[in-house]
């Protein structure tokens, strides 16, 4: 099964993708995570992407589509993919068609997380991850069971993203409205879009996504 999780910054795409990985053994393909890894490793892609990401703008379509193709090539053909943060523009949506066809895959669901943008600033500015295993947390909505210790790996170091400040978040939201939201009709025409209330409790969002998948 191949699924796109669509929604503005902070909608919960990464949170729900991690849960799908745990429950179904699918692979999360987050272009944001791939780009952050490239920035950290100072690869040519990372050097190009760093300033663009810190400004909250979109990295070039060619770069992200190439990253997605490479990741799919490295996966077993039978493993399902969760596209998290990709596609984000009409050209990326077009590239994805060719990328999937070329690998004998098809898109099963586009799940749109429907959210109130004003509440997202609080979500994003409060989030952090374990520096060791990447598990996501939030100052208010998802704290570790023992403060300062990661529930998953026991690590004690945590980090925050440089683009998770209010000014950059507003730019990221504007980019979403201008370039990403307009691709939804492409998938609506294919009859594969499901909407989930992304403002609901995290577990309720998970349950709604599970119900969509189970209906297949
Ligand atoms: P990317 O990393 O994709 O960021 P994003 O789309 O802005 O999404 P986020 O990761 O911020 O949010 P999310 O929806 O995953 O929310 P999360 O689950 O963490 O992209 C970063 C940058 O990379 C872009 O700005 C761009 O520059 C570049 N880029 C990436 N892909 C690209 C592409 N395809 N093309 C061009 N450029 C690209 O949740 C947020 C917080 O809320 C968490 O703390 C979580 O615990 C909490 N939370 C989640 N769900 C709930 C809930 N139901 N209730 C309460 N709290 C919740």
GROMACS .gro file of C-alpha atoms and ligand atoms in nm:
model
  273
    1UNK     CA    1   0.000   0.000   0.000
    2UNK     CA    2   0.123   0.349  -0.088
    3UNK     CA    3  -0.019   0.648   0.098
    4UNK     CA    4   0.028   1.023   0.085
    5UNK     CA    5  -0.023   1.213   0.412
    6UNK     CA    6  -0.114   1.568   0.319
    7UNK     CA    7  -0.151   1.869   0.546
    8UNK     CA    8   0.014   2.197   0.645
    9UNK     CA    9   0.321   2.217   0.871
   10UNK     CA   10   0.238   2.071   1.211
   11UNK     CA   11  -0.075   1.890   1.092
   12UNK     CA   12   0.063   1.565   1.235
   13UNK     CA   13   0.196   1.397   0.919
   14UNK     CA   14   0.521   1.286   1.083
   15UNK     CA   15   0.345   1.171   1.401
   16UNK     CA   16   0.096   0.957   1.213
   17UNK     CA   17   0.358   0.827   0.969
   18UNK     CA   18   0.564   0.695   1.261
   19UNK     CA   19   0.258   0.513   1.392
   20UNK     CA   20   0.188   0.355   1.052
   21UNK     CA   21   0.549   0.236   1.041
   22UNK     CA   22   0.513   0.076   1.385
   23UNK     CA   23   0.178  -0.090   1.308
   24UNK     CA   24   0.221  -0.196   0.948
   25UNK     CA   25   0.596  -0.211   0.879
   26UNK     CA   26   0.558   0.049   0.608
   27UNK     CA   27   0.840   0.293   0.532
   28UNK     CA   28   0.809   0.664   0.605
   29UNK     CA   29   0.945   0.870   0.318
   30UNK     CA   30   0.977   1.220   0.463
   31UNK     CA   31   1.147   1.461   0.226
   32UNK     CA   32   1.191   1.699   0.521
   33UNK     CA   33   1.386   1.432   0.715
   34UNK     CA   34   1.591   1.342   0.407
   35UNK     CA   35   1.679   1.708   0.349
   36UNK     CA   36   1.768   1.762   0.717
   37UNK     CA   37   1.999   1.458   0.700
   38UNK     CA   38   2.161   1.604   0.386
   39UNK     CA   39   2.208   1.940   0.559
   40UNK     CA   40   2.367   1.769   0.861
   41UNK     CA   41   2.600   1.565   0.639
   42UNK     CA   42   2.682   1.876   0.434
   43UNK     CA   43   2.622   1.694   0.106
   44UNK     CA   44   2.583   1.904  -0.215
   45UNK     CA   45   2.204   1.871  -0.178
   46UNK     CA   46   2.225   1.975   0.186
   47UNK     CA   47   2.437   2.279   0.106
   48UNK     CA   48   2.178   2.392  -0.151
   49UNK     CA   49   1.880   2.323   0.076
   50UNK     CA   50   1.995   2.472   0.408
   51UNK     CA   51   1.912   2.841   0.358
   52UNK     CA   52   1.591   2.762   0.167
   53UNK     CA   53   1.464   2.544   0.452
   54UNK     CA   54   1.561   2.793   0.721
   55UNK     CA   55   1.359   3.057   0.533
   56UNK     CA   56   1.057   2.823   0.522
   57UNK     CA   57   1.055   2.808   0.143
   58UNK     CA   58   1.043   2.502  -0.081
   59UNK     CA   59   1.351   2.320  -0.207
   60UNK     CA   60   1.361   2.254  -0.584
   61UNK     CA   61   1.126   1.993  -0.730
   62UNK     CA   62   1.414   1.810  -0.901
   63UNK     CA   63   1.604   1.761  -0.577
   64UNK     CA   64   1.314   1.621  -0.375
   65UNK     CA   65   1.182   1.397  -0.654
   66UNK     CA   66   1.530   1.248  -0.698
   67UNK     CA   67   1.547   1.179  -0.322
   68UNK     CA   68   1.212   0.999  -0.332
   69UNK     CA   69   1.312   0.787  -0.633
   70UNK     CA   70   1.635   0.683  -0.462
   71UNK     CA   71   1.456   0.587  -0.139
   72UNK     CA   72   1.199   0.377  -0.325
   73UNK     CA   73   1.478   0.201  -0.514
   74UNK     CA   74   1.636   0.103  -0.184
   75UNK     CA   75   1.311  -0.051  -0.049
   76UNK     CA   76   1.176  -0.402  -0.104
   77UNK     CA   77   0.909  -0.387  -0.377
   78UNK     CA   78   0.652  -0.533  -0.135
   79UNK     CA   79   0.702  -0.275   0.140
   80UNK     CA   80   0.438  -0.001   0.156
   81UNK     CA   81   0.542   0.365   0.140
   82UNK     CA   82   0.407   0.663   0.334
   83UNK     CA   83   0.481   0.988   0.154
   84UNK     CA   84   0.520   1.251   0.426
   85UNK     CA   85   0.570   1.604   0.294
   86UNK     CA   86   0.586   1.494  -0.070
   87UNK     CA   87   0.448   1.584  -0.320
   88UNK     CA   88   0.421   1.953  -0.235
   89UNK     CA   89   0.380   2.113  -0.579
   90UNK     CA   90   0.206   2.026  -0.907
   91UNK     CA   91   0.539   1.931  -1.075
   92UNK     CA   92   0.618   1.698  -0.782
   93UNK     CA   93   0.274   1.537  -0.814
   94UNK     CA   94   0.348   1.477  -1.184
   95UNK     CA   95   0.690   1.332  -1.107
   96UNK     CA   96   0.539   1.098  -0.850
   97UNK     CA   97   0.316   0.942  -1.116
   98UNK     CA   98   0.622   0.849  -1.324
   99UNK     CA   99   0.823   0.746  -1.017
  100UNK     CA  100   0.552   0.503  -0.902
  101UNK     CA  101   0.473   0.367  -1.247
  102UNK     CA  102   0.840   0.303  -1.314
  103UNK     CA  103   0.855   0.088  -1.003
  104UNK     CA  104   0.530  -0.100  -1.050
  105UNK     CA  105   0.357   0.083  -0.762
  106UNK     CA  106   0.027   0.268  -0.742
  107UNK     CA  107  -0.116   0.524  -0.505
  108UNK     CA  108  -0.388   0.381  -0.279
  109UNK     CA  109  -0.482   0.672  -0.054
  110UNK     CA  110  -0.427   1.043  -0.008
  111UNK     CA  111  -0.515   1.123   0.352
  112UNK     CA  112  -0.564   1.491   0.419
  113UNK     CA  113  -0.522   1.605   0.779
  114UNK     CA  114  -0.771   1.886   0.819
  115UNK     CA  115  -0.646   2.140   1.074
  116UNK     CA  116  -0.690   2.488   1.214
  117UNK     CA  117  -0.377   2.676   1.111
  118UNK     CA  118  -0.378   2.909   1.411
  119UNK     CA  119  -0.342   2.614   1.649
  120UNK     CA  120  -0.049   2.478   1.450
  121UNK     CA  121   0.195   2.745   1.559
  122UNK     CA  122   0.165   2.620   1.918
  123UNK     CA  123   0.212   2.261   1.801
  124UNK     CA  124   0.521   2.337   1.599
  125UNK     CA  125   0.699   2.572   1.836
  126UNK     CA  126   0.648   2.317   2.120
  127UNK     CA  127   0.782   2.010   1.946
  128UNK     CA  128   1.119   1.839   1.980
  129UNK     CA  129   1.273   1.502   1.900
  130UNK     CA  130   1.509   1.255   2.060
  131UNK     CA  131   1.857   1.330   1.923
  132UNK     CA  132   1.940   0.957   1.924
  133UNK     CA  133   1.639   0.778   1.771
  134UNK     CA  134   1.428   1.065   1.631
  135UNK     CA  135   1.111   0.992   1.829
  136UNK     CA  136   0.892   1.303   1.835
  137UNK     CA  137   0.767   1.477   2.151
  138UNK     CA  138   0.584   1.797   2.243
  139UNK     CA  139   0.618   2.027   2.545
  140UNK     CA  140   0.244   2.006   2.607
  141UNK     CA  141   0.087   1.729   2.395
  142UNK     CA  142   0.335   1.440   2.407
  143UNK     CA  143   0.585   1.438   2.692
  144UNK     CA  144   0.818   1.145   2.767
  145UNK     CA  145   0.692   0.927   3.057
  146UNK     CA  146   1.007   1.017   3.252
  147UNK     CA  147   1.111   1.377   3.197
  148UNK     CA  148   1.441   1.402   3.009
  149UNK     CA  149   1.445   1.034   2.902
  150UNK     CA  150   1.329   0.908   2.562
  151UNK     CA  151   1.050   0.648   2.593
  152UNK     CA  152   1.179   0.459   2.291
  153UNK     CA  153   1.558   0.440   2.329
  154UNK     CA  154   1.635   0.580   2.676
  155UNK     CA  155   1.839   0.868   2.526
  156UNK     CA  156   1.879   1.190   2.721
  157UNK     CA  157   1.953   1.437   2.443
  158UNK     CA  158   1.676   1.615   2.256
  159UNK     CA  159   1.676   1.869   1.974
  160UNK     CA  160   1.452   2.129   1.809
  161UNK     CA  161   1.440   2.223   1.440
  162UNK     CA  162   1.586   2.559   1.333
  163UNK     CA  163   1.277   2.629   1.117
  164UNK     CA  164   1.031   2.576   1.404
  165UNK     CA  165   0.999   2.943   1.499
  166UNK     CA  166   0.681   3.143   1.449
  167UNK     CA  167   0.803   3.362   1.160
  168UNK     CA  168   0.929   3.067   0.954
  169UNK     CA  169   0.619   2.862   1.034
  170UNK     CA  170   0.401   3.141   0.890
  171UNK     CA  171   0.607   3.133   0.566
  172UNK     CA  172   0.578   2.751   0.552
  173UNK     CA  173   0.201   2.778   0.588
  174UNK     CA  174   0.181   3.036   0.310
  175UNK     CA  175   0.385   2.803   0.088
  176UNK     CA  176   0.143   2.521   0.170
  177UNK     CA  177  -0.162   2.731   0.080
  178UNK     CA  178  -0.008   2.861  -0.244
  179UNK     CA  179   0.163   2.550  -0.379
  180UNK     CA  180   0.054   2.234  -0.199
  181UNK     CA  181  -0.320   2.270  -0.132
  182UNK     CA  182  -0.384   2.321  -0.507
  183UNK     CA  183  -0.266   1.965  -0.585
  184UNK     CA  184  -0.554   1.808  -0.390
  185UNK     CA  185  -0.802   1.825  -0.683
  186UNK     CA  186  -0.568   1.599  -0.884
  187UNK     CA  187  -0.627   1.323  -0.630
  188UNK     CA  188  -0.992   1.410  -0.572
  189UNK     CA  189  -1.050   1.344  -0.942
  190UNK     CA  190  -0.905   0.996  -0.886
  191UNK     CA  191  -1.142   0.934  -0.593
  192UNK     CA  192  -0.861   0.848  -0.350
  193UNK     CA  193  -0.879   1.139  -0.104
  194UNK     CA  194  -0.999   1.087   0.254
  195UNK     CA  195  -1.021   1.370   0.506
  196UNK     CA  196  -0.939   1.322   0.873
  197UNK     CA  197  -0.992   1.573   1.153
  198UNK     CA  198  -0.630   1.653   1.240
  199UNK     CA  199  -0.738   1.863   1.540
  200UNK     CA  200  -0.870   1.554   1.719
  201UNK     CA  201  -0.671   1.371   1.983
  202UNK     CA  202  -0.365   1.198   1.834
  203UNK     CA  203  -0.504   0.849   1.904
  204UNK     CA  204  -0.835   0.941   1.740
  205UNK     CA  205  -0.650   1.062   1.431
  206UNK     CA  206  -0.464   0.729   1.423
  207UNK     CA  207  -0.793   0.538   1.457
  208UNK     CA  208  -0.947   0.733   1.168
  209UNK     CA  209  -0.647   0.658   0.947
  210UNK     CA  210  -0.659   0.289   1.043
  211UNK     CA  211  -1.028   0.279   0.948
  212UNK     CA  212  -0.949   0.419   0.602
  213UNK     CA  213  -0.679   0.160   0.544
  214UNK     CA  214  -0.890  -0.125   0.681
  215UNK     CA  215  -1.172  -0.042   0.441
  216UNK     CA  216  -0.958  -0.165   0.148
  217LIG     P1  217   0.890   1.905   0.659
  217LIG     O1  218   0.989   1.842   0.747
  217LIG     O2  219   0.811   1.820   0.567
  217LIG     O3  220   0.796   1.993   0.747
  217LIG     P2  221   0.640   2.032   0.737
  217LIG     O4  222   0.560   1.986   0.622
  217LIG     O5  223   0.645   2.177   0.757
  217LIG     O6  224   0.575   1.945   0.839
  217LIG     P3  225   0.617   1.928   0.984
  217LIG     O7  226   0.722   1.824   0.999
  217LIG     O8  227   0.650   2.064   1.042
  217LIG     O9  228   0.480   1.884   1.049
  217LIG     P4  229   0.405   1.746   1.060
  217LIG    O10  230   0.276   1.757   0.984
  217LIG    O11  231   0.494   1.630   1.030
  217LIG    O12  232   0.365   1.750   1.214
  217LIG     P5  233   0.416   1.662   1.337
  217LIG    O13  234   0.367   1.523   1.326
  217LIG    O14  235   0.564   1.683   1.361
  217LIG    O15  236   0.961   2.014   0.568
  217LIG     C1  237   1.057   2.108   0.622
  217LIG     C2  238   1.114   2.189   0.508
  217LIG    O16  239   1.184   2.103   0.416
  217LIG     C3  240   1.012   2.264   0.419
  217LIG    O17  241   0.976   2.390   0.476
  217LIG     C4  242   1.092   2.277   0.288
  217LIG    O18  243   1.186   2.381   0.295
  217LIG     C5  244   1.166   2.144   0.280
  217LIG     N1  245   1.090   2.039   0.209
  217LIG     C6  246   1.047   1.920   0.261
  217LIG     N2  247   0.980   1.848   0.169
  217LIG     C7  248   0.981   1.922   0.055
  217LIG     C8  249   0.925   1.904  -0.074
  217LIG     N3  250   0.855   1.793  -0.104
  217LIG     N4  251   0.943   2.001  -0.167
  217LIG     C9  252   1.014   2.112  -0.138
  217LIG     N5  253   1.069   2.137  -0.016
  217LIG    C10  254   1.052   2.044   0.079
  217LIG    O19  255   0.335   1.733   1.454
  217LIG    C11  256   0.371   1.860   1.505
  217LIG    C12  257   0.362   1.861   1.658
  217LIG    O20  258   0.225   1.851   1.696
  217LIG    C13  259   0.434   1.742   1.722
  217LIG    O21  260   0.501   1.789   1.837
  217LIG    C14  261   0.324   1.646   1.762
  217LIG    O22  262   0.355   1.577   1.882
  217LIG    C15  263   0.204   1.737   1.780
  217LIG     N6  264   0.081   1.674   1.733
  217LIG    C16  265   0.064   1.596   1.622
  217LIG     N7  266  -0.064   1.555   1.610
  217LIG    C17  267  -0.131   1.610   1.716
  217LIG    C18  268  -0.266   1.605   1.762
  217LIG     N8  269  -0.361   1.536   1.695
  217LIG     N9  270  -0.297   1.674   1.874
  217LIG    C19  271  -0.202   1.744   1.943
  217LIG    N10  272  -0.073   1.750   1.906
  217LIG    C20  273  -0.036   1.686   1.795
   0.00000   0.00000   0.00000
